[in-house]
Amino acid sequence: MSNFSESAVALGQVQASFEMIYGRKEMIRRLTKKERTSELLRMCNQHSIPFWGFQYLERKLLGE
């Protein structure tokens, strides 16, 4: 990603998509944290988000 605003947009897109699909109570109960982390990593790779972005989203969406 070339600049901060592009990175911010990509992070927002992944966050919104992840919350919509995997943030529902049903999915939280159905999938393990490891499975949800794997899906988050897959989504970050699709959007070319660097590792620091994945780490940020992991903390924000899945907790410590």
mmCIF file with all atom_site columns, N, CA, C and O in Angstrom, residues 17-46:
data_model
loop_
_atom_site.group_PDB
_atom_site.id
_atom_site.type_symbol
_atom_site.label_atom_id
_atom_site.label_alt_id
_atom_site.label_comp_id
_atom_site.label_asym_id
_atom_site.label_entity_id
_atom_site.label_seq_id
_atom_site.pdbx_PDB_ins_code
_atom_site.Cartn_x
_atom_site.Cartn_y
_atom_site.Cartn_z
_atom_site.occupancy
_atom_site.B_iso_or_equiv
_atom_site.pdbx_formal_charge
_atom_site.auth_seq_id
_atom_site.auth_comp_id
_atom_site.auth_asym_id
_atom_site.auth_atom_id
_atom_site.pdbx_PDB_model_num
ATOM 1   N N  . SER A 1 17 ? -16.135 -6.023  6.813  1.00 0.00 ? 17 SER A N  1
ATOM 2   C CA . SER A 1 17 ? -16.474 -7.337  6.257  1.00 0.00 ? 17 SER A CA 1
ATOM 3   C C  . SER A 1 17 ? -16.375 -8.427  7.313  1.00 0.00 ? 17 SER A C  1
ATOM 4   O O  . SER A 1 17 ? -17.256 -9.282  7.429  1.00 0.00 ? 17 SER A O  1
ATOM 5   N N  . PHE A 1 18 ? -15.294 -8.386  8.094  1.00 0.00 ? 18 PHE A N  1
ATOM 6   C CA . PHE A 1 18 ? -15.098 -9.412  9.116  1.00 0.00 ? 18 PHE A CA 1
ATOM 7   C C  . PHE A 1 18 ? -16.198 -9.355  10.167 1.00 0.00 ? 18 PHE A C  1
ATOM 8   O O  . PHE A 1 18 ? -16.750 -10.382 10.555 1.00 0.00 ? 18 PHE A O  1
ATOM 9   N N  . GLU A 1 19 ? -16.524 -8.156  10.626 1.00 0.00 ? 19 GLU A N  1
ATOM 10  C CA . GLU A 1 19 ? -17.580 -8.017  11.633 1.00 0.00 ? 19 GLU A CA 1
ATOM 11  C C  . GLU A 1 19 ? -18.925 -8.481  11.097 1.00 0.00 ? 19 GLU A C  1
ATOM 12  O O  . GLU A 1 19 ? -19.706 -9.092  11.818 1.00 0.00 ? 19 GLU A O  1
ATOM 13  N N  . MET A 1 20 ? -19.196 -8.193  9.837  1.00 0.00 ? 20 MET A N  1
ATOM 14  C CA . MET A 1 20 ? -20.465 -8.576  9.238  1.00 0.00 ? 20 MET A CA 1
ATOM 15  C C  . MET A 1 20 ? -20.585 -10.100 9.130  1.00 0.00 ? 20 MET A C  1
ATOM 16  O O  . MET A 1 20 ? -21.640 -10.666 9.397  1.00 0.00 ? 20 MET A O  1
ATOM 17  N N  . ILE A 1 21 ? -19.492 -10.762 8.760  1.00 0.00 ? 21 ILE A N  1
ATOM 18  C CA . ILE A 1 21 ? -19.534 -12.210 8.551  1.00 0.00 ? 21 ILE A CA 1
ATOM 19  C C  . ILE A 1 21 ? -19.248 -12.981 9.838  1.00 0.00 ? 21 ILE A C  1
ATOM 20  O O  . ILE A 1 21 ? -20.005 -13.875 10.214 1.00 0.00 ? 21 ILE A O  1
ATOM 21  N N  . TYR A 1 22 ? -18.166 -12.645 10.504 1.00 0.00 ? 22 TYR A N  1
ATOM 22  C CA . TYR A 1 22 ? -17.683 -13.454 11.623 1.00 0.00 ? 22 TYR A CA 1
ATOM 23  C C  . TYR A 1 22 ? -17.950 -12.830 12.996 1.00 0.00 ? 22 TYR A C  1
ATOM 24  O O  . TYR A 1 22 ? -17.635 -13.444 14.007 1.00 0.00 ? 22 TYR A O  1
ATOM 25  N N  . GLY A 1 23 ? -18.523 -11.658 13.041 1.00 0.00 ? 23 GLY A N  1
ATOM 26  C CA . GLY A 1 23 ? -18.771 -10.996 14.317 1.00 0.00 ? 23 GLY A CA 1
ATOM 27  C C  . GLY A 1 23 ? -20.120 -11.322 14.922 1.00 0.00 ? 23 GLY A C  1
ATOM 28  O O  . GLY A 1 23 ? -20.409 -10.928 16.053 1.00 0.00 ? 23 GLY A O  1
ATOM 29  N N  . ARG A 1 24 ? -20.952 -12.045 14.188 1.00 0.00 ? 24 ARG A N  1
ATOM 30  C CA . ARG A 1 24 ? -22.272 -12.422 14.705 1.00 0.00 ? 24 ARG A CA 1
ATOM 31  C C  . ARG A 1 24 ? -22.117 -13.469 15.799 1.00 0.00 ? 24 ARG A C  1
ATOM 32  O O  . ARG A 1 24 ? -21.214 -14.300 15.770 1.00 0.00 ? 24 ARG A O  1
ATOM 33  N N  . LYS A 1 25 ? -23.024 -13.443 16.759 1.00 0.00 ? 25 LYS A N  1
ATOM 34  C CA . LYS A 1 25 ? -22.958 -14.376 17.892 1.00 0.00 ? 25 LYS A CA 1
ATOM 35  C C  . LYS A 1 25 ? -22.923 -15.824 17.423 1.00 0.00 ? 25 LYS A C  1
ATOM 36  O O  . LYS A 1 25 ? -22.203 -16.650 17.973 1.00 0.00 ? 25 LYS A O  1
ATOM 37  N N  . GLU A 1 26 ? -23.704 -16.119 16.399 1.00 0.00 ? 26 GLU A N  1
ATOM 38  C CA . GLU A 1 26 ? -23.753 -17.480 15.853 1.00 0.00 ? 26 GLU A CA 1
ATOM 39  C C  . GLU A 1 26 ? -22.372 -17.942 15.380 1.00 0.00 ? 26 GLU A C  1
ATOM 40  O O  . GLU A 1 26 ? -21.954 -19.072 15.644 1.00 0.00 ? 26 GLU A O  1
ATOM 41  N N  . MET A 1 27 ? -21.654 -17.078 14.680 1.00 0.00 ? 27 MET A N  1
ATOM 42  C CA . MET A 1 27 ? -20.337 -17.445 14.157 1.00 0.00 ? 27 MET A CA 1
ATOM 43  C C  . MET A 1 27 ? -19.305 -17.505 15.279 1.00 0.00 ? 27 MET A C  1
ATOM 44  O O  . MET A 1 27 ? -18.396 -18.336 15.234 1.00 0.00 ? 27 MET A O  1
ATOM 45  N N  . ILE A 1 28 ? -19.436 -16.638 16.267 1.00 0.00 ? 28 ILE A N  1
ATOM 46  C CA . ILE A 1 28 ? -18.506 -16.664 17.395 1.00 0.00 ? 28 ILE A CA 1
ATOM 47  C C  . ILE A 1 28 ? -18.635 -17.995 18.133 1.00 0.00 ? 28 ILE A C  1
ATOM 48  O O  . ILE A 1 28 ? -17.645 -18.592 18.549 1.00 0.00 ? 28 ILE A O  1
ATOM 49  N N  . ARG A 1 29 ? -19.860 -18.468 18.281 1.00 0.00 ? 29 ARG A N  1
ATOM 50  C CA . ARG A 1 29 ? -20.071 -19.765 18.950 1.00 0.00 ? 29 ARG A CA 1
ATOM 51  C C  . ARG A 1 29 ? -19.623 -20.930 18.080 1.00 0.00 ? 29 ARG A C  1
ATOM 52  O O  . ARG A 1 29 ? -19.116 -21.927 18.587 1.00 0.00 ? 29 ARG A O  1
ATOM 53  N N  . ARG A 1 30 ? -19.804 -20.808 16.776 1.00 0.00 ? 30 ARG A N  1
ATOM 54  C CA . ARG A 1 30 ? -19.532 -21.920 15.863 1.00 0.00 ? 30 ARG A CA 1
ATOM 55  C C  . ARG A 1 30 ? -18.051 -22.111 15.552 1.00 0.00 ? 30 ARG A C  1
ATOM 56  O O  . ARG A 1 30 ? -17.582 -23.242 15.407 1.00 0.00 ? 30 ARG A O  1
ATOM 57  N N  . LEU A 1 31 ? -17.301 -21.017 15.442 1.00 0.00 ? 31 LEU A N  1
ATOM 58  C CA . LEU A 1 31 ? -15.888 -21.088 15.072 1.00 0.00 ? 31 LEU A CA 1
ATOM 59  C C  . LEU A 1 31 ? -14.993 -20.851 16.287 1.00 0.00 ? 31 LEU A C  1
ATOM 60  O O  . LEU A 1 31 ? -15.314 -20.039 17.155 1.00 0.00 ? 31 LEU A O  1
ATOM 61  N N  . THR A 1 32 ? -13.869 -21.526 16.313 1.00 0.00 ? 32 THR A N  1
ATOM 62  C CA . THR A 1 32 ? -12.898 -21.287 17.370 1.00 0.00 ? 32 THR A CA 1
ATOM 63  C C  . THR A 1 32 ? -12.171 -19.972 17.087 1.00 0.00 ? 32 THR A C  1
ATOM 64  O O  . THR A 1 32 ? -12.226 -19.445 15.962 1.00 0.00 ? 32 THR A O  1
ATOM 65  N N  . LYS A 1 33 ? -11.470 -19.473 18.086 1.00 0.00 ? 33 LYS A N  1
ATOM 66  C CA . LYS A 1 33 ? -10.695 -18.245 17.894 1.00 0.00 ? 33 LYS A CA 1
ATOM 67  C C  . LYS A 1 33 ? -9.620  -18.469 16.830 1.00 0.00 ? 33 LYS A C  1
ATOM 68  O O  . LYS A 1 33 ? -9.354  -17.581 16.021 1.00 0.00 ? 33 LYS A O  1
ATOM 69  N N  . LYS A 1 34 ? -9.046  -19.659 16.807 1.00 0.00 ? 34 LYS A N  1
ATOM 70  C CA . LYS A 1 34 ? -8.029  -19.976 15.802 1.00 0.00 ? 34 LYS A CA 1
ATOM 71  C C  . LYS A 1 34 ? -8.617  -19.908 14.392 1.00 0.00 ? 34 LYS A C  1
ATOM 72  O O  . LYS A 1 34 ? -7.986  -19.373 13.475 1.00 0.00 ? 34 LYS A O  1
ATOM 73  N N  . GLU A 1 35 ? -9.813  -20.426 14.202 1.00 0.00 ? 35 GLU A N  1
ATOM 74  C CA . GLU A 1 35 ? -10.463 -20.390 12.897 1.00 0.00 ? 35 GLU A CA 1
ATOM 75  C C  . GLU A 1 35 ? -10.804 -18.957 12.490 1.00 0.00 ? 35 GLU A C  1
ATOM 76  O O  . GLU A 1 35 ? -10.636 -18.579 11.322 1.00 0.00 ? 35 GLU A O  1
ATOM 77  N N  . ARG A 1 36 ? -11.284 -18.171 13.437 1.00 0.00 ? 36 ARG A N  1
ATOM 78  C CA . ARG A 1 36 ? -11.600 -16.771 13.133 1.00 0.00 ? 36 ARG A CA 1
ATOM 79  C C  . ARG A 1 36 ? -10.330 -15.984 12.823 1.00 0.00 ? 36 ARG A C  1
ATOM 80  O O  . ARG A 1 36 ? -10.318 -15.142 11.919 1.00 0.00 ? 36 ARG A O  1
ATOM 81  N N  . THR A 1 37 ? -9.235  -16.273 13.528 1.00 0.00 ? 37 THR A N  1
ATOM 82  C CA . THR A 1 37 ? -7.953  -15.620 13.250 1.00 0.00 ? 37 THR A CA 1
ATOM 83  C C  . THR A 1 37 ? -7.472  -15.980 11.852 1.00 0.00 ? 37 THR A C  1
ATOM 84  O O  . THR A 1 37 ? -6.986  -15.121 11.114 1.00 0.00 ? 37 THR A O  1
ATOM 85  N N  . SER A 1 38 ? -7.623  -17.225 11.483 1.00 0.00 ? 38 SER A N  1
ATOM 86  C CA . SER A 1 38 ? -7.230  -17.677 10.150 1.00 0.00 ? 38 SER A CA 1
ATOM 87  C C  . SER A 1 38 ? -8.032  -16.953 9.066  1.00 0.00 ? 38 SER A C  1
ATOM 88  O O  . SER A 1 38 ? -7.477  -16.548 8.034  1.00 0.00 ? 38 SER A O  1
ATOM 89  N N  . GLU A 1 39 ? -9.318  -16.792 9.285  1.00 0.00 ? 39 GLU A N  1
ATOM 90  C CA . GLU A 1 39 ? -10.160 -16.068 8.314  1.00 0.00 ? 39 GLU A CA 1
ATOM 91  C C  . GLU A 1 39 ? -9.757  -14.596 8.231  1.00 0.00 ? 39 GLU A C  1
ATOM 92  O O  . GLU A 1 39 ? -9.734  -14.016 7.146  1.00 0.00 ? 39 GLU A O  1
ATOM 93  N N  . LEU A 1 40 ? -9.429  -13.996 9.363  1.00 0.00 ? 40 LEU A N  1
ATOM 94  C CA . LEU A 1 40 ? -8.981  -12.603 9.356  1.00 0.00 ? 40 LEU A CA 1
ATOM 95  C C  . LEU A 1 40 ? -7.678  -12.476 8.568  1.00 0.00 ? 40 LEU A C  1
ATOM 96  O O  . LEU A 1 40 ? -7.520  -11.556 7.760  1.00 0.00 ? 40 LEU A O  1
ATOM 97  N N  . LEU A 1 41 ? -6.756  -13.400 8.777  1.00 0.00 ? 41 LEU A N  1
ATOM 98  C CA . LEU A 1 41 ? -5.492  -13.375 8.042  1.00 0.00 ? 41 LEU A CA 1
ATOM 99  C C  . LEU A 1 41 ? -5.734  -13.532 6.542  1.00 0.00 ? 41 LEU A C  1
ATOM 100 O O  . LEU A 1 41 ? -5.125  -12.839 5.731  1.00 0.00 ? 41 LEU A O  1
ATOM 101 N N  . ARG A 1 42 ? -6.632  -14.420 6.176  1.00 0.00 ? 42 ARG A N  1
ATOM 102 C CA . ARG A 1 42 ? -6.970  -14.617 4.758  1.00 0.00 ? 42 ARG A CA 1
ATOM 103 C C  . ARG A 1 42 ? -7.510  -13.320 4.152  1.00 0.00 ? 42 ARG A C  1
ATOM 104 O O  . ARG A 1 42 ? -7.110  -12.911 3.058  1.00 0.00 ? 42 ARG A O  1
ATOM 105 N N  . MET A 1 43 ? -8.402  -12.655 4.885  1.00 0.00 ? 43 MET A N  1
ATOM 106 C CA . MET A 1 43 ? -8.986  -11.403 4.380  1.00 0.00 ? 43 MET A CA 1
ATOM 107 C C  . MET A 1 43 ? -7.915  -10.316 4.252  1.00 0.00 ? 43 MET A C  1
ATOM 108 O O  . MET A 1 43 ? -7.921  -9.549  3.281  1.00 0.00 ? 43 MET A O  1
ATOM 109 N N  . CYS A 1 44 ? -7.014  -10.261 5.214  1.00 0.00 ? 44 CYS A N  1
ATOM 110 C CA . CYS A 1 44 ? -5.934  -9.266  5.148  1.00 0.00 ? 44 CYS A CA 1
ATOM 111 C C  . CYS A 1 44 ? -5.031  -9.529  3.944  1.00 0.00 ? 44 CYS A C  1
ATOM 112 O O  . CYS A 1 44 ? -4.614  -8.592  3.260  1.00 0.00 ? 44 CYS A O  1
ATOM 113 N N  . ASN A 1 45 ? -4.742  -10.792 3.685  1.00 0.00 ? 45 ASN A N  1
ATOM 114 C CA . ASN A 1 45 ? -3.913  -11.136 2.518  1.00 0.00 ? 45 ASN A CA 1
ATOM 115 C C  . ASN A 1 45 ? -4.599  -10.748 1.220  1.00 0.00 ? 45 ASN A C  1
ATOM 116 O O  . ASN A 1 45 ? -3.947  -10.276 0.284  1.00 0.00 ? 45 ASN A O  1
ATOM 117 N N  . GLN A 1 46 ? -5.906  -10.929 1.137  1.00 0.00 ? 46 GLN A N  1
ATOM 118 C CA . GLN A 1 46 ? -6.641  -10.561 -0.076 1.00 0.00 ? 46 GLN A CA 1
ATOM 119 C C  . GLN A 1 46 ? -6.554  -9.064  -0.352 1.00 0.00 ? 46 GLN A C  1
ATOM 120 O O  . GLN A 1 46 ? -6.573  -8.642  -1.505 1.00 0.00 ? 46 GLN A O  1
#
